XYZ file of C-alpha atoms in Angstrom:
334
model
C 37.433 70.447 55.615
C 39.221 69.213 52.560
C 37.090 67.405 49.906
C 37.437 63.629 50.269
C 39.295 61.950 47.424
C 37.178 59.700 45.074
C 38.381 56.302 44.063
C 37.578 57.045 40.499
C 40.126 59.899 40.598
C 42.864 57.237 40.776
C 41.723 54.908 37.925
C 44.837 55.908 35.747
C 47.477 56.028 38.401
C 46.092 52.798 39.884
C 46.582 51.020 36.688
C 50.129 52.157 36.419
C 50.951 51.222 39.949
C 49.680 47.825 39.227
C 52.067 47.650 36.278
C 54.795 48.908 38.378
C 54.469 46.369 40.936
C 55.659 43.820 38.553
C 59.185 45.386 38.730
C 59.415 44.948 42.544
C 61.987 42.684 43.916
C 60.133 39.510 44.852
C 61.315 37.101 47.613
C 62.549 34.930 44.898
C 64.786 37.492 43.550
C 66.115 38.407 47.007
C 67.054 34.544 47.081
C 68.804 34.958 43.750
C 70.881 37.860 45.347
C 71.673 35.614 48.400
C 72.734 32.789 46.155
C 74.965 35.013 43.763
C 78.473 33.565 43.788
C 80.119 36.943 44.017
C 79.147 40.570 44.820
C 79.609 41.726 41.379
C 77.125 39.034 40.103
C 74.630 40.159 42.840
C 74.929 43.818 41.381
C 74.518 42.793 38.027
C 71.378 40.964 38.693
C 69.845 44.263 40.235
C 71.092 46.181 37.183
C 69.056 43.812 34.982
C 66.005 44.522 37.250
C 66.398 48.254 36.770
C 68.664 49.399 39.520
C 71.818 51.640 38.788
C 75.333 50.103 39.476
C 75.581 49.632 43.286
C 78.726 49.303 45.247
C 78.320 47.615 48.776
C 81.944 48.329 49.408
C 81.211 52.025 49.278
C 78.068 52.168 51.588
C 77.836 56.082 51.090
C 77.907 55.777 47.283
C 75.367 52.923 47.471
C 73.083 55.006 49.838
C 73.304 57.944 47.456
C 72.239 55.680 44.592
C 69.147 54.237 46.483
C 68.351 57.874 47.436
C 68.484 58.929 43.671
C 66.199 55.976 42.725
C 63.655 56.980 45.563
C 63.677 60.579 44.262
C 63.250 59.519 40.613
C 60.347 57.392 41.662
C 58.533 60.060 43.760
C 59.069 62.541 41.078
C 57.694 60.171 38.522
C 54.574 59.259 40.333
C 53.900 62.883 41.381
C 53.183 63.782 37.837
C 50.141 61.179 37.546
C 48.861 61.541 41.086
C 45.582 63.650 41.475
C 46.417 64.727 45.131
C 50.281 65.371 45.769
C 49.723 64.989 49.430
C 50.078 61.156 49.048
C 53.593 61.692 47.846
C 54.223 64.260 50.567
C 53.567 61.840 53.359
C 56.541 59.844 52.125
C 58.647 62.941 51.974
C 57.914 64.211 55.600
C 60.297 61.826 57.536
C 63.352 63.222 55.398
C 62.547 66.819 56.513
C 62.537 65.710 60.087
C 65.561 63.618 59.618
C 67.359 66.740 58.230
C 65.977 68.889 61.148
C 67.688 66.279 63.578
C 70.953 66.296 61.765
C 71.083 70.155 61.546
C 70.257 70.956 65.254
C 72.814 68.377 66.484
C 75.518 69.697 64.121
C 74.569 73.151 65.393
C 74.984 72.043 69.052
C 78.184 70.372 68.468
C 79.733 73.016 66.101
C 80.348 70.514 63.143
C 79.201 70.376 59.476
C 76.052 68.693 58.810
C 76.065 68.323 54.917
C 77.264 64.792 54.456
C 74.337 63.451 56.685
C 71.586 65.594 54.890
C 69.119 63.727 52.772
C 67.645 65.797 49.915
C 64.296 64.076 49.631
C 61.883 65.969 51.661
C 59.308 68.600 50.904
C 62.040 71.309 51.750
C 65.287 71.134 49.797
C 68.041 70.343 52.282
C 70.049 73.479 51.397
C 66.949 75.738 52.107
C 66.392 73.842 55.349
C 69.921 74.092 56.486
C 69.666 77.875 55.749
C 66.565 78.354 57.715
C 68.051 76.458 60.707
C 71.354 78.406 60.549
C 69.684 81.818 60.266
C 66.820 80.808 62.626
C 64.388 81.983 60.160
C 61.680 79.206 59.847
C 58.825 81.238 58.855
C 58.742 80.125 55.272
C 58.930 76.361 56.283
C 55.740 74.084 56.736
C 54.155 75.283 60.044
C 54.436 71.993 61.847
C 58.147 71.609 60.800
C 58.940 75.079 61.902
C 57.308 74.604 65.420
C 59.195 71.162 65.757
C 62.398 72.747 65.106
C 61.833 75.685 67.536
C 60.829 73.238 70.393
C 63.587 70.824 69.690
C 66.231 73.586 69.670
C 64.932 74.850 72.988
C 65.128 71.410 74.571
C 68.651 70.725 73.219
C 69.928 74.258 74.460
C 68.167 73.615 77.679
C 69.307 69.875 78.360
C 71.974 69.459 76.014
C 70.524 65.928 75.437
C 70.114 64.971 71.833
C 67.869 62.188 72.560
C 65.071 64.320 74.213
C 65.353 66.670 71.168
C 64.875 63.566 68.872
C 61.795 62.715 70.780
C 60.216 66.117 70.307
C 60.980 65.875 66.551
C 59.619 62.409 66.194
C 56.373 63.490 68.098
C 55.999 66.404 65.660
C 56.909 64.374 62.633
C 54.120 61.824 63.178
C 51.546 64.462 64.174
C 52.645 66.115 60.798
C 51.866 62.703 59.015
C 48.562 62.047 60.850
C 47.308 65.565 60.065
C 48.080 65.262 56.488
C 46.446 61.844 56.255
C 43.351 63.245 58.020
C 43.350 66.118 55.702
C 43.100 63.638 52.595
C 39.968 61.951 53.982
C 41.703 58.667 53.280
C 40.852 55.979 55.809
C 43.571 53.707 54.293
C 46.205 56.527 54.721
C 45.198 57.202 58.224
C 45.354 53.486 59.125
C 48.850 53.348 57.709
C 50.150 56.245 59.757
C 48.282 54.790 62.948
C 50.094 51.469 62.294
C 53.463 53.161 62.023
C 52.807 54.900 65.265
C 51.972 51.728 66.846
C 55.084 50.203 65.750
C 57.090 53.165 67.032
C 55.402 53.079 70.526
C 56.061 49.264 70.903
C 59.757 49.749 69.911
C 59.939 52.570 72.263
C 58.384 50.702 75.078
C 60.769 47.776 74.694
C 63.896 49.831 74.292
C 62.919 51.891 77.351
C 62.384 48.745 79.454
C 65.564 47.112 78.254
C 67.612 50.239 79.199
C 66.038 50.490 82.534
C 64.923 54.119 81.912
C 61.578 53.747 83.690
C 57.982 54.537 83.005
C 58.252 58.371 83.503
C 60.825 58.435 80.516
C 58.524 56.132 78.467
C 55.486 58.385 79.099
C 57.256 61.228 77.584
C 58.278 59.458 74.589
C 55.103 57.745 73.464
C 53.422 59.233 70.506
C 49.543 60.059 70.028
C 47.616 58.755 67.156
C 48.028 54.936 67.084
C 45.551 52.164 67.547
C 46.847 51.706 71.105
C 46.790 54.946 73.254
C 49.988 56.051 74.981
C 48.285 55.295 78.274
C 47.487 51.781 77.173
C 51.099 51.276 76.099
C 52.386 52.739 79.286
C 50.095 50.444 81.496
C 51.097 47.492 79.589
C 54.824 48.351 79.932
C 54.600 48.463 83.685
C 53.817 44.609 83.493
C 56.798 44.101 81.260
C 56.669 41.603 78.445
C 53.347 39.817 79.554
C 51.601 43.217 79.531
C 52.821 44.023 76.008
C 51.574 40.474 74.852
C 48.309 41.187 76.440
C 47.871 44.517 74.867
C 48.659 43.446 71.259
C 46.596 40.229 71.723
C 45.194 38.951 68.391
C 46.203 42.192 66.549
C 48.833 42.312 63.805
C 51.399 43.252 66.331
C 51.055 39.899 68.230
C 54.215 38.516 66.761
C 56.210 41.601 67.364
C 54.970 41.667 70.900
C 55.830 38.118 71.535
C 59.467 38.875 70.217
C 59.531 42.147 72.352
C 58.915 40.124 75.455
C 61.689 37.849 74.407
C 63.971 40.857 73.847
C 63.342 41.978 77.282
C 64.796 38.647 78.548
C 67.827 38.899 76.571
C 66.358 37.866 73.103
C 67.131 39.398 69.704
C 66.238 43.096 69.192
C 66.916 42.712 65.542
C 64.099 40.173 65.157
C 61.838 42.246 67.202
C 62.514 45.187 65.062
C 61.741 43.287 61.957
C 58.564 41.910 63.128
C 57.437 45.505 63.922
C 58.069 46.448 60.366
C 56.501 43.626 59.011
C 53.249 44.308 61.178
C 52.988 47.607 59.266
C 53.607 45.598 55.929
C 50.580 43.261 56.804
C 48.315 46.335 57.042
C 49.662 47.610 53.710
C 49.039 44.071 52.140
C 45.440 44.990 52.017
C 46.048 47.469 49.249
C 46.732 44.546 46.762
C 43.164 43.440 46.881
C 41.872 46.931 46.121
C 41.493 47.504 42.341
C 41.770 51.357 42.400
C 41.922 54.375 44.487
C 44.622 55.754 46.692
C 45.407 52.501 48.544
C 47.334 50.981 45.689
C 49.552 53.904 45.386
C 50.228 54.143 49.026
C 50.923 50.443 49.042
C 53.238 50.700 46.323
C 55.137 53.725 47.677
C 55.659 51.861 51.086
C 56.714 48.703 49.137
C 59.562 50.463 47.511
C 60.714 51.915 50.781
C 60.689 48.333 52.241
C 62.652 47.310 49.013
C 65.364 49.733 49.607
C 65.896 48.692 53.180
C 66.038 44.982 52.014
C 68.389 45.494 49.374
C 70.690 47.535 51.603
C 70.558 44.551 54.241
C 71.349 42.053 51.419
C 74.281 43.891 49.862
C 75.980 45.129 53.152
C 75.472 41.722 54.658
C 76.998 39.834 51.785
C 80.006 42.401 51.622
C 80.379 41.737 55.453
C 80.521 38.125 54.827
C 77.423 37.342 56.929
C 75.873 34.029 56.616
C 73.121 33.986 54.148
C 70.749 32.178 56.750
C 71.360 35.268 59.189
C 70.728 37.845 56.326
C 67.554 35.911 55.488
C 66.221 36.475 59.064
C 66.757 40.248 58.880
C 64.830 40.821 55.619
C 61.453 42.587 55.901
C 58.325 40.865 54.557
C 58.160 41.744 50.828
C 54.964 43.348 49.404
C 54.866 40.814 46.442
């Protein structure tokens, strides 16, 4: 068993993270972006706050800029982090995103390069070669097993959605295993909250599409606060069951919105509230003076920030009413 991390090992990085939090885009700053008279003025504001020039008229270029900012941030914090596994946890999802892209491209006989994101533990080019050559022995063990199983499912069923379910299951298992290895209760709780959000989304989407409980059972993930069996049982009772399941938990508002979505309400609001529930868990890190929690909270806050800025800039460029854009923004960390 790995040695548990001591809070005092993080005194220096915690102090640095607290300083970096001052540079996060606050709700007030997001309002300034919404109120900017032109797109150019909105982009200029972000440059004043440390972002590179962003062009919402060219979404791919803007996404590349966000990716570069994310990569620089992770590389910068890696240098001062006693245990790099805390950084790795935020890279895992990109490995699995790339695996999804590569397997689908292989199945369809198309090129995947434009969809790859070079922000995982494994360089995108190396992963592409491993998948192409079917030589995955040098990849992280769980990622290799995931690719093998997902490829078999895709070749057998020709259903990319089923392959994605396989990869998602392995992805969150990878994250949960890594969190457990660190010995951090806070990190384990963060992963569990993400799994709860995924399972709640899966339940609502499955019911809305009329796919049935058998499909849901195969798609739910292990490792959340709510067991797959509990989510499945709740889903059989529809929106009322999901409300009862979440009760007075941080997912109560999301479950209410999910019940509404099952009756023709907004999926967008439901998705936002699922993310906000995870954010509520992370907000607890702000009360912790040092340790790994402030680092995890900051890393997740920056992920939310990128999501919000993309919603803001693309929404403005599309001429969406600011009031509508505002409803789509995730709860900010600061």
